[in-house]
Amino acid sequence: MNETKRIKSALISVYHKDNLDSIIEKLHQLNVEIYSTGGTKSFIEGLGVPVTAVESLTDYPSIFGGRVKTLHPKIFGGILYRREEAKDREEAAQYAIPDIDMVIVDLYPFEETVALGAPEAEVIEKIDIGGIALIRAAAKNYKDVLIVPSQREYAPLQTLLDKKNGETDLADRRKFAGAAFNVSSHYDTAIFDYFNRELNEPVFRQNITGGMALRYGENPHQKGIYFGNFNAIFDKLNGKEISYNNLLDIDAAVNLIADFNDPTFAILKHNNACGLASDADPTEAWKKALAGDPVSAFGGVLIANYAIDAATAADIDGIFYEILIAPSFSPEALTLLQGKKNRILLKQKNNLSVGQQFRSLLNGVALQDKDLAVESINDLKPVTVRKASDDELVDLLFANKIVKHSKSNTIVLAKGKQLLAGGVGQTSRVDALKQAIKKAHTFGFDLNGSVMASDAFFPFPDCVEIAGKAGIKAIIQPGGSMKDKESIDAADQLSVAMVFTGIRHFKH
């Protein structure tokens, strides 16, 4: 079998025609016979290039409003017949089936139509039938046929045509066939996902094209790739290549800040907040966040939900950090912050929209709904004799947002909408509390009048007792322990206010 083949004929049926003109003109220069239909045929004719209508091969017009155009044995026979098989060649001659050496397809924009919120009738019409069948047929017969399955492959095709003047070898055709099955599997997954929004079948499918190679994974000896559209969420304004660990911190930061409406600044390290504050004065929010743990802030990820002005930028510029994320930067702030070439600056354009999350484990995948619960005043159930004051309630809800985004077991201490300290990732809730108290004292915070948030209930009253003796005056926790009464009694003895939310916020 001769692996090198010359393209003598091509079937072209595409939705996106941008950058197709130079390909058409090259094929014309190479004396390739072109078959087409509908809008693509009109486009080719507009370039002054001869084109044969598919209908002239099939003796059938485009029917059912364009639903059936290329679905015909003369088309699929010309793609699928095996050139090295004598019987296939005889049948092709018997039924006047022409050779089709190359197929160029670009499918209807199904995903884009769904994303626009189009009515179902319009969405259904964007399910491509003929196009996907052409892709699969040509890819299956890659030994004889070159398949160009999407607009993304126009440029590689142009390069191939320019380099080899219309010839392809088996490696070329197999490479394009692989891209074709990537396109078809992604397309089918998108359609299934659309229908499964109502069916809710317990099926896990993910097909994200365009992976971005990372320098390495979590550690240098691990390979890392990011699959997703980072540029749809951020504009990268400065800095070095983003790493795997950067992505984890960015994700944690964006999820955390999304729960705050007041002007808020947060500093994260290893996915946990080490400093966070809300304040009407942007610079004060930054200063209070830094005060929470100026040591851990070194090399951290910084995020604000407000524009970074020149004054705030000047303060921030004084420390070393990896990443700064904000919805916008003033021109003066941006000029200053871009002074260090490795510093990553991200302008956040959109919030995260995914409602589910998954992780690989035990040779499989665990899927769950994302924790989107954000408690309000109406969700709080006072359970102690002393009731939390208005200011304490504000701080309790503030602390509870932070505890939700901290690794379990976790305790958060706060006052005046400022994170005083957190004890995170501990195997014991008592250890988490002791860690938080020690840390707060290390950085000179007075815990008298502060509040405490816990991601889960207290199985024993010990945490309440330790907190009360440290000066903490109000506690927020889910409740639900068999020994809740013991914790309530301990709080009453110490004149500590306590509220239950009924919602646990484990994070592992």
Short mmCIF file of C-alpha atoms in Angstrom, two decimals:
data_model
loop_
_atom_site.label_atom_id
_atom_site.label_comp_id
_atom_site.label_asym_id
_atom_site.label_seq_id
_atom_site.Cartn_x
_atom_site.Cartn_y
_atom_site.Cartn_z
CA MET A 1 0.00 0.00 0.00
CA ASN A 2 1.34 3.40 -1.00
CA GLU A 3 1.28 5.55 2.13
CA THR A 4 1.79 8.82 0.25
CA LYS A 5 -1.35 9.99 -1.52
CA ARG A 6 -2.20 13.04 -3.59
CA ILE A 7 -5.39 14.93 -2.85
CA LYS A 8 -7.32 14.98 -6.11
CA SER A 9 -10.79 15.68 -4.74
CA ALA A 10 -12.25 17.29 -1.64
CA LEU A 11 -15.67 17.60 -0.04
CA ILE A 12 -16.07 20.84 1.90
CA SER A 13 -19.03 21.58 4.20
CA VAL A 14 -18.34 24.05 7.00
CA TYR A 15 -20.11 26.45 9.35
CA HIS A 16 -17.19 28.80 10.04
CA LYS A 17 -15.59 30.09 6.86
CA ASP A 18 -12.99 32.45 8.32
CA ASN A 19 -9.51 31.64 6.97
CA LEU A 20 -10.96 29.11 4.54
CA ASP A 21 -10.40 31.28 1.44
CA SER A 22 -6.64 30.68 1.24
CA ILE A 23 -7.21 26.92 1.53
CA ILE A 24 -9.75 26.99 -1.29
CA GLU A 25 -7.37 28.99 -3.48
CA LYS A 26 -4.52 26.56 -2.74
CA LEU A 27 -6.69 23.58 -3.63
CA HIS A 28 -7.63 25.30 -6.89
CA GLN A 29 -3.93 25.84 -7.68
CA LEU A 30 -3.37 22.12 -7.08
CA ASN A 31 -6.23 21.24 -9.49
CA VAL A 32 -8.24 19.57 -6.74
CA GLU A 33 -11.86 18.94 -7.67
CA ILE A 34 -14.09 20.45 -5.00
CA TYR A 35 -17.54 19.21 -3.99
CA SER A 36 -19.78 21.28 -1.76
CA THR A 37 -23.32 22.33 -0.93
CA GLY A 38 -25.36 25.14 0.54
CA GLY A 39 -23.64 28.16 2.04
CA THR A 40 -20.16 26.68 1.65
CA LYS A 41 -20.72 26.17 -2.08
CA SER A 42 -21.84 29.80 -2.42
CA PHE A 43 -18.74 30.93 -0.52
CA ILE A 44 -16.43 28.99 -2.85
CA GLU A 45 -18.21 30.32 -5.92
CA GLY A 46 -17.76 33.82 -4.53
CA LEU A 47 -13.98 33.24 -4.64
CA GLY A 48 -14.23 32.46 -8.36
CA VAL A 49 -13.21 28.83 -7.83
CA PRO A 50 -15.03 26.02 -9.70
CA VAL A 51 -17.11 23.80 -7.41
CA THR A 52 -19.35 20.80 -8.07
CA ALA A 53 -22.65 20.66 -6.22
CA VAL A 54 -23.12 17.58 -4.06
CA GLU A 55 -26.64 17.37 -5.48
CA SER A 56 -25.22 16.67 -8.94
CA LEU A 57 -23.53 13.56 -7.55
CA THR A 58 -26.47 12.26 -5.55
CA ASP A 59 -29.30 13.33 -7.88
CA TYR A 60 -31.08 14.49 -4.72
CA PRO A 61 -31.60 18.09 -3.66
CA SER A 62 -31.00 19.33 -0.13
CA ILE A 63 -34.22 18.32 1.64
CA PHE A 64 -36.08 18.79 4.92
CA GLY A 65 -34.84 22.33 5.40
CA GLY A 66 -31.21 21.31 4.93
CA ARG A 67 -31.34 18.39 7.36
CA VAL A 68 -30.35 15.97 4.59
CA LYS A 69 -27.67 17.06 2.14
CA THR A 70 -24.65 14.76 2.16
CA LEU A 71 -26.21 11.60 3.61
CA HIS A 72 -25.99 9.45 0.48
CA PRO A 73 -24.08 6.30 -0.62
CA LYS A 74 -22.26 8.19 -3.37
CA ILE A 75 -20.83 10.58 -0.80
CA PHE A 76 -20.09 8.12 1.97
CA GLY A 77 -19.04 5.45 -0.49
CA GLY A 78 -16.50 7.85 -1.97
CA ILE A 79 -15.10 8.43 1.52
CA LEU A 80 -15.25 4.93 2.96
CA TYR A 81 -14.32 2.58 0.15
CA ARG A 82 -10.94 0.95 0.69
CA ARG A 83 -8.67 1.81 -2.21
CA GLU A 84 -6.45 -1.25 -1.69
CA GLU A 85 -9.41 -3.68 -1.79
CA ALA A 86 -10.14 -4.91 -5.33
CA LYS A 87 -13.79 -5.66 -4.54
CA ASP A 88 -14.30 -2.14 -3.09
CA ARG A 89 -12.80 -0.64 -6.26
CA GLU A 90 -15.09 -2.76 -8.44
CA GLU A 91 -18.18 -1.67 -6.51
CA ALA A 92 -17.14 1.96 -6.63
CA ALA A 93 -16.83 1.71 -10.42
CA GLN A 94 -20.09 -0.22 -10.74
CA TYR A 95 -22.09 2.42 -8.89
CA ALA A 96 -20.20 5.42 -10.27
CA ILE A 97 -18.95 6.41 -6.82
CA PRO A 98 -16.26 9.09 -7.08
CA ASP A 99 -13.11 9.17 -4.96
CA ILE A 100 -13.23 11.73 -2.16
CA ASP A 101 -9.67 12.15 -0.89
CA MET A 102 -10.22 14.91 1.65
CA VAL A 103 -13.15 16.08 3.77
CA ILE A 104 -13.24 19.51 5.42
CA VAL A 105 -16.00 19.93 8.00
CA ASP A 106 -16.82 22.49 10.69
CA LEU A 107 -19.86 21.55 12.76
CA TYR A 108 -22.89 23.62 13.70
CA PRO A 109 -22.12 25.63 16.89
CA PHE A 110 -24.17 23.54 19.31
CA GLU A 111 -22.39 24.58 22.53
CA GLU A 112 -22.44 28.26 21.63
CA THR A 113 -26.18 28.09 20.91
CA VAL A 114 -26.85 26.46 24.29
CA ALA A 115 -24.67 29.06 26.04
CA LEU A 116 -26.74 31.86 24.49
CA GLY A 117 -29.87 30.43 26.14
CA ALA A 118 -31.57 29.76 22.80
CA PRO A 119 -34.98 28.03 22.79
CA GLU A 120 -34.90 24.26 22.52
CA ALA A 121 -36.11 24.19 18.91
CA GLU A 122 -33.10 26.27 17.87
CA VAL A 123 -30.73 24.16 19.99
CA ILE A 124 -31.99 20.94 18.38
CA GLU A 125 -31.45 22.34 14.89
CA LYS A 126 -27.81 22.93 15.82
CA ILE A 127 -27.24 19.20 16.35
CA ASP A 128 -25.15 18.42 13.28
CA ILE A 129 -25.96 15.07 11.64
CA GLY A 130 -24.31 15.05 8.23
CA GLY A 131 -21.19 16.81 9.45
CA ILE A 132 -20.52 14.46 12.33
CA ALA A 133 -21.13 11.46 10.05
CA LEU A 134 -18.65 12.82 7.51
CA ILE A 135 -16.05 13.31 10.23
CA ARG A 136 -16.37 9.79 11.55
CA ALA A 137 -16.39 8.21 8.09
CA ALA A 138 -13.32 10.06 6.86
CA ALA A 139 -11.45 9.48 10.12
CA LYS A 140 -12.24 5.76 10.00
CA ASN A 141 -10.76 5.56 6.51
CA TYR A 142 -7.68 7.65 7.32
CA LYS A 143 -5.54 5.21 5.35
CA ASP A 144 -6.99 6.77 2.21
CA VAL A 145 -8.70 10.02 3.24
CA LEU A 146 -7.57 13.19 5.00
CA ILE A 147 -10.16 14.58 7.46
CA VAL A 148 -10.11 18.22 8.60
CA PRO A 149 -12.71 18.17 11.39
CA SER A 150 -12.96 21.78 12.60
CA GLN A 151 -11.90 25.37 12.13
CA ARG A 152 -8.99 24.70 14.53
CA GLU A 153 -7.40 22.47 11.89
CA TYR A 154 -7.57 25.02 9.05
CA ALA A 155 -4.12 26.38 9.90
CA PRO A 156 -2.42 22.95 10.14
CA LEU A 157 -4.07 22.01 6.82
CA GLN A 158 -2.80 25.19 5.19
CA THR A 159 0.72 24.39 6.41
CA LEU A 160 0.45 20.82 5.12
CA LEU A 161 -0.77 21.94 1.69
CA ASP A 162 1.95 24.56 1.37
CA LYS A 163 4.68 22.16 2.51
CA LYS A 164 3.72 19.06 0.51
CA ASN A 165 1.77 20.54 -2.41
CA GLY A 166 -1.30 18.37 -2.00
CA GLU A 167 0.37 15.14 -0.88
CA THR A 168 -0.13 13.48 2.51
CA ASP A 169 1.46 10.49 4.16
CA LEU A 170 -0.11 8.02 6.57
CA ALA A 171 1.23 9.82 9.63
CA ASP A 172 -0.39 13.07 8.45
CA ARG A 173 -3.75 11.41 7.90
CA ARG A 174 -3.66 9.51 11.18
CA LYS A 175 -2.85 12.71 13.10
CA PHE A 176 -5.84 14.52 11.60
CA ALA A 177 -8.02 11.44 12.26
CA GLY A 178 -7.11 11.61 15.94
CA ALA A 179 -8.16 15.27 16.00
CA ALA A 180 -11.40 14.25 14.29
CA PHE A 181 -12.40 11.73 16.95
CA ASN A 182 -11.53 14.33 19.59
CA VAL A 183 -13.98 16.72 17.91
CA SER A 184 -16.73 14.10 17.55
CA SER A 185 -16.46 12.83 21.12
CA HIS A 186 -16.51 16.38 22.49
CA TYR A 187 -19.54 17.26 20.37
CA ASP A 188 -21.49 14.19 21.49
CA THR A 189 -20.61 14.87 25.13
CA ALA A 190 -21.95 18.42 24.83
CA ILE A 191 -25.23 17.14 23.39
CA PHE A 192 -25.57 14.49 26.09
CA ASP A 193 -24.88 17.05 28.80
CA TYR A 194 -27.65 19.25 27.41
CA PHE A 195 -30.21 16.46 27.59
CA ASN A 196 -28.89 15.19 30.91
CA ARG A 197 -29.74 18.47 32.63
CA GLU A 198 -33.26 17.06 32.91
CA LEU A 199 -32.59 13.33 32.72
CA ASN A 200 -29.95 13.52 35.49
CA GLU A 201 -28.50 10.13 34.56
CA PRO A 202 -25.67 9.08 36.91
CA VAL A 203 -23.05 9.37 34.17
CA PHE A 204 -19.72 11.19 34.36
CA ARG A 205 -18.42 12.67 31.13
CA GLN A 206 -15.89 15.45 30.65
CA ASN A 207 -14.37 16.40 27.32
CA ILE A 208 -12.38 19.63 27.40
CA THR A 209 -10.28 20.43 24.37
CA GLY A 210 -7.18 22.58 24.26
CA GLY A 211 -5.18 21.48 27.30
CA MET A 212 -2.45 23.87 28.50
CA ALA A 213 0.83 22.20 29.43
CA LEU A 214 2.19 23.40 32.80
CA ARG A 215 5.81 23.56 33.88
CA TYR A 216 5.07 20.60 36.14
CA GLY A 217 2.41 19.36 38.53
CA GLU A 218 2.22 19.85 42.29
CA ASN A 219 5.92 18.93 42.49
CA PRO A 220 8.70 19.10 39.87
CA HIS A 221 8.70 15.33 39.28
CA GLN A 222 4.99 15.35 38.37
CA LYS A 223 3.64 16.21 34.92
CA GLY A 224 0.82 18.78 34.86
CA ILE A 225 -1.77 19.91 32.29
CA TYR A 226 -4.64 22.36 32.75
CA PHE A 227 -7.86 21.75 30.83
CA GLY A 228 -10.17 24.75 30.73
CA ASN A 229 -10.63 28.24 29.34
CA PHE A 230 -8.53 30.36 31.70
CA ASN A 231 -8.79 33.36 29.40
CA ALA A 232 -12.57 33.40 29.67
CA ILE A 233 -12.21 34.27 33.37
CA PHE A 234 -9.03 36.35 33.44
CA ASP A 235 -6.91 38.75 31.45
CA LYS A 236 -3.27 38.10 32.36
CA LEU A 237 -1.64 41.52 32.57
CA ASN A 238 1.82 40.59 33.75
CA GLY A 239 4.03 37.84 35.08
CA LYS A 240 5.57 34.47 34.55
CA GLU A 241 3.90 31.27 33.41
CA ILE A 242 1.14 30.11 35.74
CA SER A 243 1.89 26.86 37.57
CA TYR A 244 -0.25 23.99 38.83
CA ASN A 245 -0.04 25.25 42.41
CA ASN A 246 -0.85 28.78 41.22
CA LEU A 247 -4.04 27.44 39.65
CA LEU A 248 -5.10 25.77 42.90
CA ASP A 249 -4.55 29.00 44.82
CA ILE A 250 -6.31 31.11 42.18
CA ASP A 251 -9.32 28.80 42.28
CA ALA A 252 -9.45 28.97 46.09
CA ALA A 253 -9.10 32.76 46.05
CA VAL A 254 -11.82 33.34 43.47
CA ASN A 255 -14.25 31.04 45.25
CA LEU A 256 -13.55 32.72 48.60
CA ILE A 257 -13.90 36.33 47.45
CA ALA A 258 -17.15 35.55 45.61
CA ASP A 259 -18.94 35.20 48.99
CA PHE A 260 -18.18 38.79 50.02
CA ASN A 261 -20.18 41.83 48.92
CA ASP A 262 -18.42 44.54 50.97
CA PRO A 263 -15.02 45.77 49.70
CA THR A 264 -12.79 42.87 50.72
CA PHE A 265 -9.13 41.96 50.40
CA ALA A 266 -7.82 38.42 51.02
CA ILE A 267 -4.39 36.81 51.16
CA LEU A 268 -4.14 33.05 50.65
CA LYS A 269 -1.40 30.51 51.14
CA HIS A 270 -1.80 26.87 50.17
CA ASN A 271 -5.51 27.44 49.39
CA ASN A 272 -6.35 28.85 52.85
CA ALA A 273 -6.91 32.47 53.84
CA CYS A 274 -4.12 33.74 56.10
CA GLY A 275 -5.40 37.32 55.97
CA LEU A 276 -8.77 38.80 55.08
CA ALA A 277 -10.62 42.01 55.87
CA SER A 278 -13.60 44.03 54.68
CA ASP A 279 -13.47 47.83 54.85
CA ALA A 280 -15.01 50.73 52.95
CA ASP A 281 -11.47 52.12 52.52
CA PRO A 282 -9.68 49.89 49.96
CA THR A 283 -6.23 50.55 51.36
CA GLU A 284 -7.42 49.81 54.90
CA ALA A 285 -8.90 46.49 53.76
CA TRP A 286 -5.47 45.55 52.36
CA LYS A 287 -3.61 46.67 55.49
CA LYS A 288 -5.95 44.78 57.82
CA ALA A 289 -5.69 41.65 55.67
CA LEU A 290 -1.89 41.82 55.76
CA ALA A 291 -1.90 42.35 59.53
CA GLY A 292 -3.66 38.99 59.95
CA ASP A 293 -0.46 37.14 59.11
CA PRO A 294 2.34 39.19 57.52
CA VAL A 295 4.67 36.18 57.66
CA SER A 296 2.47 33.82 55.63
CA ALA A 297 1.67 36.62 53.19
CA PHE A 298 5.19 36.24 51.79
CA GLY A 299 4.82 34.47 48.43
CA GLY A 300 1.04 34.42 48.79
CA VAL A 301 -1.88 34.94 46.44
CA LEU A 302 -3.69 38.26 46.86
CA ILE A 303 -7.23 39.00 45.72
CA ALA A 304 -9.59 41.97 45.99
CA ASN A 305 -13.19 42.40 44.88
CA TYR A 306 -12.60 46.09 44.07
CA ALA A 307 -10.41 48.14 41.75
CA ILE A 308 -6.79 48.51 42.85
CA ASP A 309 -5.87 52.19 42.98
CA ALA A 310 -2.43 53.79 43.05
CA ALA A 311 -2.33 54.18 46.84
CA THR A 312 -3.21 50.54 47.50
CA ALA A 313 -0.80 49.38 44.80
CA ALA A 314 2.02 51.36 46.39
CA ASP A 315 1.46 49.58 49.70
CA ILE A 316 1.13 46.15 48.09
CA ASP A 317 4.30 46.71 46.08
CA GLY A 318 6.33 46.60 49.28
CA ILE A 319 5.96 42.84 49.79
CA PHE A 320 6.84 39.76 47.74
CA TYR A 321 3.83 37.87 46.44
CA GLU A 322 3.09 35.46 43.60
CA ILE A 323 -0.25 36.67 42.26
CA LEU A 324 -2.60 39.64 42.56
CA ILE A 325 -6.20 39.32 41.31
CA ALA A 326 -8.67 42.19 41.00
CA PRO A 327 -11.57 43.23 38.76
CA SER A 328 -9.53 46.20 37.53
CA PHE A 329 -6.38 48.28 38.11
CA SER A 330 -5.97 52.03 37.70
CA PRO A 331 -3.40 52.94 35.01
CA GLU A 332 -1.00 54.23 37.70
CA ALA A 333 -1.42 51.08 39.78
CA LEU A 334 -0.84 48.83 36.79
CA THR A 335 2.31 50.67 35.73
CA LEU A 336 3.73 50.37 39.23
CA LEU A 337 2.81 46.71 39.73
CA GLN A 338 4.17 45.69 36.33
CA GLY A 339 7.57 46.85 37.46
CA LYS A 340 8.45 43.33 38.55
CA LYS A 341 8.32 41.07 35.49
CA ASN A 342 7.61 37.77 37.29
CA ARG A 343 4.71 39.10 39.36
CA ILE A 344 1.44 37.64 38.03
CA LEU A 345 -1.36 40.20 37.67
CA LEU A 346 -4.82 38.93 36.76
CA LYS A 347 -7.86 41.00 35.87
CA GLN A 348 -10.90 38.92 36.74
CA LYS A 349 -13.58 39.34 34.07
CA ASN A 350 -16.12 36.70 35.08
CA ASN A 351 -17.14 34.69 38.11
CA LEU A 352 -16.92 30.92 38.20
CA SER A 353 -20.13 29.34 36.92
CA VAL A 354 -19.60 25.63 37.57
CA GLY A 355 -22.15 24.19 40.03
CA GLN A 356 -20.41 20.84 40.52
CA GLN A 357 -16.91 19.70 41.38
CA PHE A 358 -15.12 16.40 41.04
CA ARG A 359 -11.86 14.73 41.93
CA SER A 360 -10.15 11.50 40.94
CA LEU A 361 -9.90 8.80 43.59
CA LEU A 362 -9.74 5.01 43.87
CA ASN A 363 -9.35 4.61 40.08
CA GLY A 364 -12.59 6.52 39.64
CA VAL A 365 -14.18 9.92 40.07
CA ALA A 366 -16.27 11.39 42.91
CA LEU A 367 -18.72 14.12 41.88
CA GLN A 368 -20.61 16.48 44.16
CA ASP A 369 -22.56 19.71 44.12
CA LYS A 370 -20.40 22.68 44.97
CA ASP A 371 -20.87 24.19 48.46
CA LEU A 372 -22.74 27.35 47.47
CA ALA A 373 -24.46 27.92 50.81
CA VAL A 374 -23.90 31.38 52.28
CA GLU A 375 -25.71 31.89 55.56
CA SER A 376 -27.61 35.07 56.38
CA ILE A 377 -29.08 36.53 59.57
CA ASN A 378 -32.30 34.63 58.91
CA ASP A 379 -30.41 31.31 58.97
CA LEU A 380 -29.05 31.82 62.49
CA LYS A 381 -30.68 30.12 65.45
CA PRO A 382 -29.72 31.64 68.83
CA VAL A 383 -29.32 28.86 71.42
CA THR A 384 -27.82 30.63 74.46
CA VAL A 385 -29.11 32.98 77.15
CA ARG A 386 -26.92 35.82 75.97
CA LYS A 387 -27.79 36.89 72.41
CA ALA A 388 -25.19 38.12 69.97
CA SER A 389 -25.13 41.88 69.43
CA ASP A 390 -25.63 43.37 65.98
CA ASP A 391 -21.89 43.87 65.57
CA GLU A 392 -21.20 40.32 66.71
CA LEU A 393 -23.74 38.96 64.22
CA VAL A 394 -21.95 40.79 61.41
CA ASP A 395 -18.63 39.31 62.52
CA LEU A 396 -20.11 35.83 62.95
CA LEU A 397 -21.37 35.79 59.36
CA PHE A 398 -18.04 37.23 58.20
CA ALA A 399 -16.08 34.50 60.00
CA ASN A 400 -18.44 31.79 58.76
CA LYS A 401 -17.68 32.70 55.14
CA ILE A 402 -13.97 32.24 55.80
CA VAL A 403 -14.41 28.96 57.65
CA LYS A 404 -16.39 27.59 54.69
CA HIS A 405 -13.33 28.05 52.46
CA SER A 406 -10.72 26.73 54.91
CA LYS A 407 -9.43 23.19 55.14
CA SER A 408 -11.06 21.05 57.84
CA ASN A 409 -10.88 20.78 60.75
CA THR A 410 -10.91 24.54 60.98
CA ILE A 411 -11.60 27.35 63.43
CA VAL A 412 -11.69 31.03 62.45
CA LEU A 413 -11.39 33.99 64.84
CA ALA A 414 -12.51 37.45 63.74
CA LYS A 415 -13.38 40.92 64.99
CA GLY A 416 -14.42 44.10 63.22
CA LYS A 417 -14.67 42.27 59.85
CA GLN A 418 -11.04 41.28 60.09
CA LEU A 419 -9.61 37.77 60.19
CA LEU A 420 -7.56 37.58 63.40
CA ALA A 421 -6.38 34.00 62.93
CA GLY A 422 -7.38 30.60 61.63
CA GLY A 423 -6.51 27.10 62.71
CA VAL A 424 -6.79 24.99 59.57
CA GLY A 425 -6.31 21.39 58.47
CA GLN A 426 -6.09 19.94 61.96
CA THR A 427 -7.12 16.41 62.93
CA SER A 428 -8.64 17.76 66.14
CA ARG A 429 -10.99 20.74 66.46
CA VAL A 430 -9.38 21.54 69.81
CA ASP A 431 -5.98 21.69 68.10
CA ALA A 432 -7.43 23.97 65.42
CA LEU A 433 -8.72 26.35 68.11
CA LYS A 434 -5.46 26.31 70.05
CA GLN A 435 -3.54 27.00 66.84
CA ALA A 436 -5.79 29.95 66.03
CA ILE A 437 -5.49 31.46 69.52
CA LYS A 438 -1.72 31.10 69.53
CA LYS A 439 -1.43 32.63 66.08
CA ALA A 440 -3.66 35.59 67.00
CA HIS A 441 -1.54 36.30 70.05
CA THR A 442 1.67 35.98 68.00
CA PHE A 443 0.55 38.84 65.78
CA GLY A 444 -0.57 41.00 68.70
CA PHE A 445 -4.36 40.64 68.49
CA ASP A 446 -6.56 41.07 71.55
CA LEU A 447 -9.20 38.34 71.43
CA ASN A 448 -11.50 40.03 73.96
CA GLY A 449 -14.79 40.66 72.17
CA SER A 450 -13.86 38.52 69.16
CA VAL A 451 -16.02 35.82 67.57
CA MET A 452 -15.35 32.24 66.57
CA ALA A 453 -16.60 30.14 63.62
CA SER A 454 -16.35 26.37 63.34
CA ASP A 455 -16.87 24.38 60.15
CA ALA A 456 -18.60 21.55 62.05
CA PHE A 457 -20.30 20.94 65.40
CA PHE A 458 -18.51 20.53 68.72
CA PRO A 459 -18.69 16.93 69.94
CA PHE A 460 -17.69 18.10 73.42
CA PRO A 461 -17.86 21.43 75.28
CA ASP A 462 -14.06 21.80 75.43
CA CYS A 463 -13.78 24.21 72.48
CA VAL A 464 -16.45 26.48 73.96
CA GLU A 465 -14.64 26.49 77.31
CA ILE A 466 -11.26 27.30 75.72
CA ALA A 467 -12.81 30.04 73.58
CA GLY A 468 -14.62 31.68 76.48
CA LYS A 469 -11.49 31.77 78.61
CA ALA A 470 -9.61 33.38 75.69
CA GLY A 471 -12.06 36.30 75.58
CA ILE A 472 -14.19 35.14 72.65
CA LYS A 473 -17.76 36.41 73.12
CA ALA A 474 -19.78 34.80 70.31
CA ILE A 475 -19.67 31.50 68.42
CA ILE A 476 -21.21 30.29 65.16
CA GLN A 477 -21.37 26.59 64.38
CA PRO A 478 -23.69 24.14 62.58
CA GLY A 479 -24.96 22.35 65.69
CA GLY A 480 -26.24 18.79 65.47
CA SER A 481 -24.06 17.04 68.03
CA MET A 482 -25.63 14.63 70.50
CA LYS A 483 -23.91 16.76 73.16
CA ASP A 484 -25.02 20.17 71.90
CA LYS A 485 -26.59 20.88 75.30
CA GLU A 486 -23.22 20.52 77.02
CA SER A 487 -21.71 23.12 74.66
CA ILE A 488 -24.70 25.43 75.19
CA ASP A 489 -24.43 25.07 78.96
CA ALA A 490 -20.71 25.87 78.81
CA ALA A 491 -21.42 28.97 76.74
CA ASP A 492 -24.09 30.13 79.23
CA GLN A 493 -21.69 29.71 82.13
CA LEU A 494 -19.15 31.90 80.32
CA SER A 495 -21.75 34.46 79.06
CA VAL A 496 -20.85 33.57 75.47
CA ALA A 497 -23.48 33.96 72.76
CA MET A 498 -23.84 31.04 70.38
CA VAL A 499 -25.86 30.52 67.19
CA PHE A 500 -26.49 27.40 65.12
CA THR A 501 -26.68 27.46 61.31
CA GLY A 502 -27.70 23.86 60.59
CA ILE A 503 -25.17 23.81 57.74
CA ARG A 504 -21.81 22.04 57.95
CA HIS A 505 -18.89 23.30 55.84
CA PHE A 506 -16.34 20.48 55.70
CA LYS A 507 -13.61 21.07 53.13
CA HIS A 508 -11.04 18.38 52.41
#
